[in-house]
Amino acid sequence: MKSSKNCNAKDLLLYAVTDRYWLEGRTLYEVVKESLDGGVTFLQLREKDLDDETFLEEAKELQALCKEYNVPFVVNDNVEIALKMNADGVHVGQSDMEAGDVRALLGPDKILGVSAQTVEQALLAQERGADYLGVGAVFPTGSKDDADDVSHETLKAICEAVSIPVVAIGGIKASNVMELKGSGIDGIAVISAIYAQKNILEGTKELKKITEEMVKA
């Protein structure tokens, strides 16, 4: 099983990315707790529209919740907030701050996740200090307009090329998870497959069970 200095592959099995689009009157804290009860193993807080003060407050609440479940908590893109609140780490995309610069700011002991779409990007991210890679979109997705499609062949090639864990992202749901078997990934990163479910607890449990089968297959 792959691992890096700060990140074990088993922690990345079911990686949830938050999105307040589906809250429907509930708080983000409530839906995240439900997903953690269902078996989420890693959480990324992704907020594009909150001011820094509100973001920081929310991030601290969710981090405390994740600690109760012994689940790593990272912040999407916002290195400043991640450092200010002492988050477990940060995840950056290709168009965000360069991985080496992020690692220099974070120091050696924080988790650094980097998005990659090619073997070249994956190897460079690993070289610059990434602890894991998020690769996708592996299926068509409505969550990210700028997500390039990544073929099964490219996903497999990336997994074979790097020694750090890889999670697949983009359009993944319970009905297509098994299509990723044999690719070499260590887990899946999802948004709507968890947070758009009517019953988040049961939906998460089912998704985790299928993902465990896929990773072992």
Phi, psi and omega in degrees: 000135181287150171204163174235180185305321187249002192212125179261141183304324183296333178291341187261007184305306180233097189259114182260136176247126185286154175201122184278002181302325186259017186297321178048054176089347178271166176270159177298323179303315182297314183288326177294318178300318179298319180291324177293320175298330180279347174119014175302138185251352184201140181230133173244126175272117182241111180227123181257339192240005180271146173288161188300322183295315179293318179303312182298317180298312180296318181298319180296319178298314182290325178297317179298320178297314180298325179298323178299328182262001183058041182248129179300143182234120178236158179253138178280126171068317192276087183296322181301312179295317180302319180289318183299323184260001181059047176296164178292338179172196184214152175240130180236149177267178180294331183269358178269199180299142182297140188305319180296322178293320179296315180299321180298322179286319184287331189086178188282344193256006178258154178284131175238115175254142182227136176282143179214146177240349182225163177298320181299313179297320182296313181294320179295317179298317178299315181298325184272005171112011178293143177266333176205165179240142169254117187245128179170181015274131182275341172225160177303139184220150176260356187281329183227113183296331187262009182284119177282145176289140177240124182287162178300323181295316180293319178303313180295319180296321178295314180301322181286332186278333185251161179254000177261160181296152180232132171246141176270146180219153173110103174070015183278135175214173184304326184285343181238002181305316185296341176294345182268359182296145180084358182279337181097003180290157181261349180177185180233147174248128186222156174242284186292333180298341174251303193278350175266358182286144176295319176244095185297319181302306182291321179298319179292317179302314181296316181297320180295318181299314180294321181294321177299318179295319181295315182296324180283335187294000000 
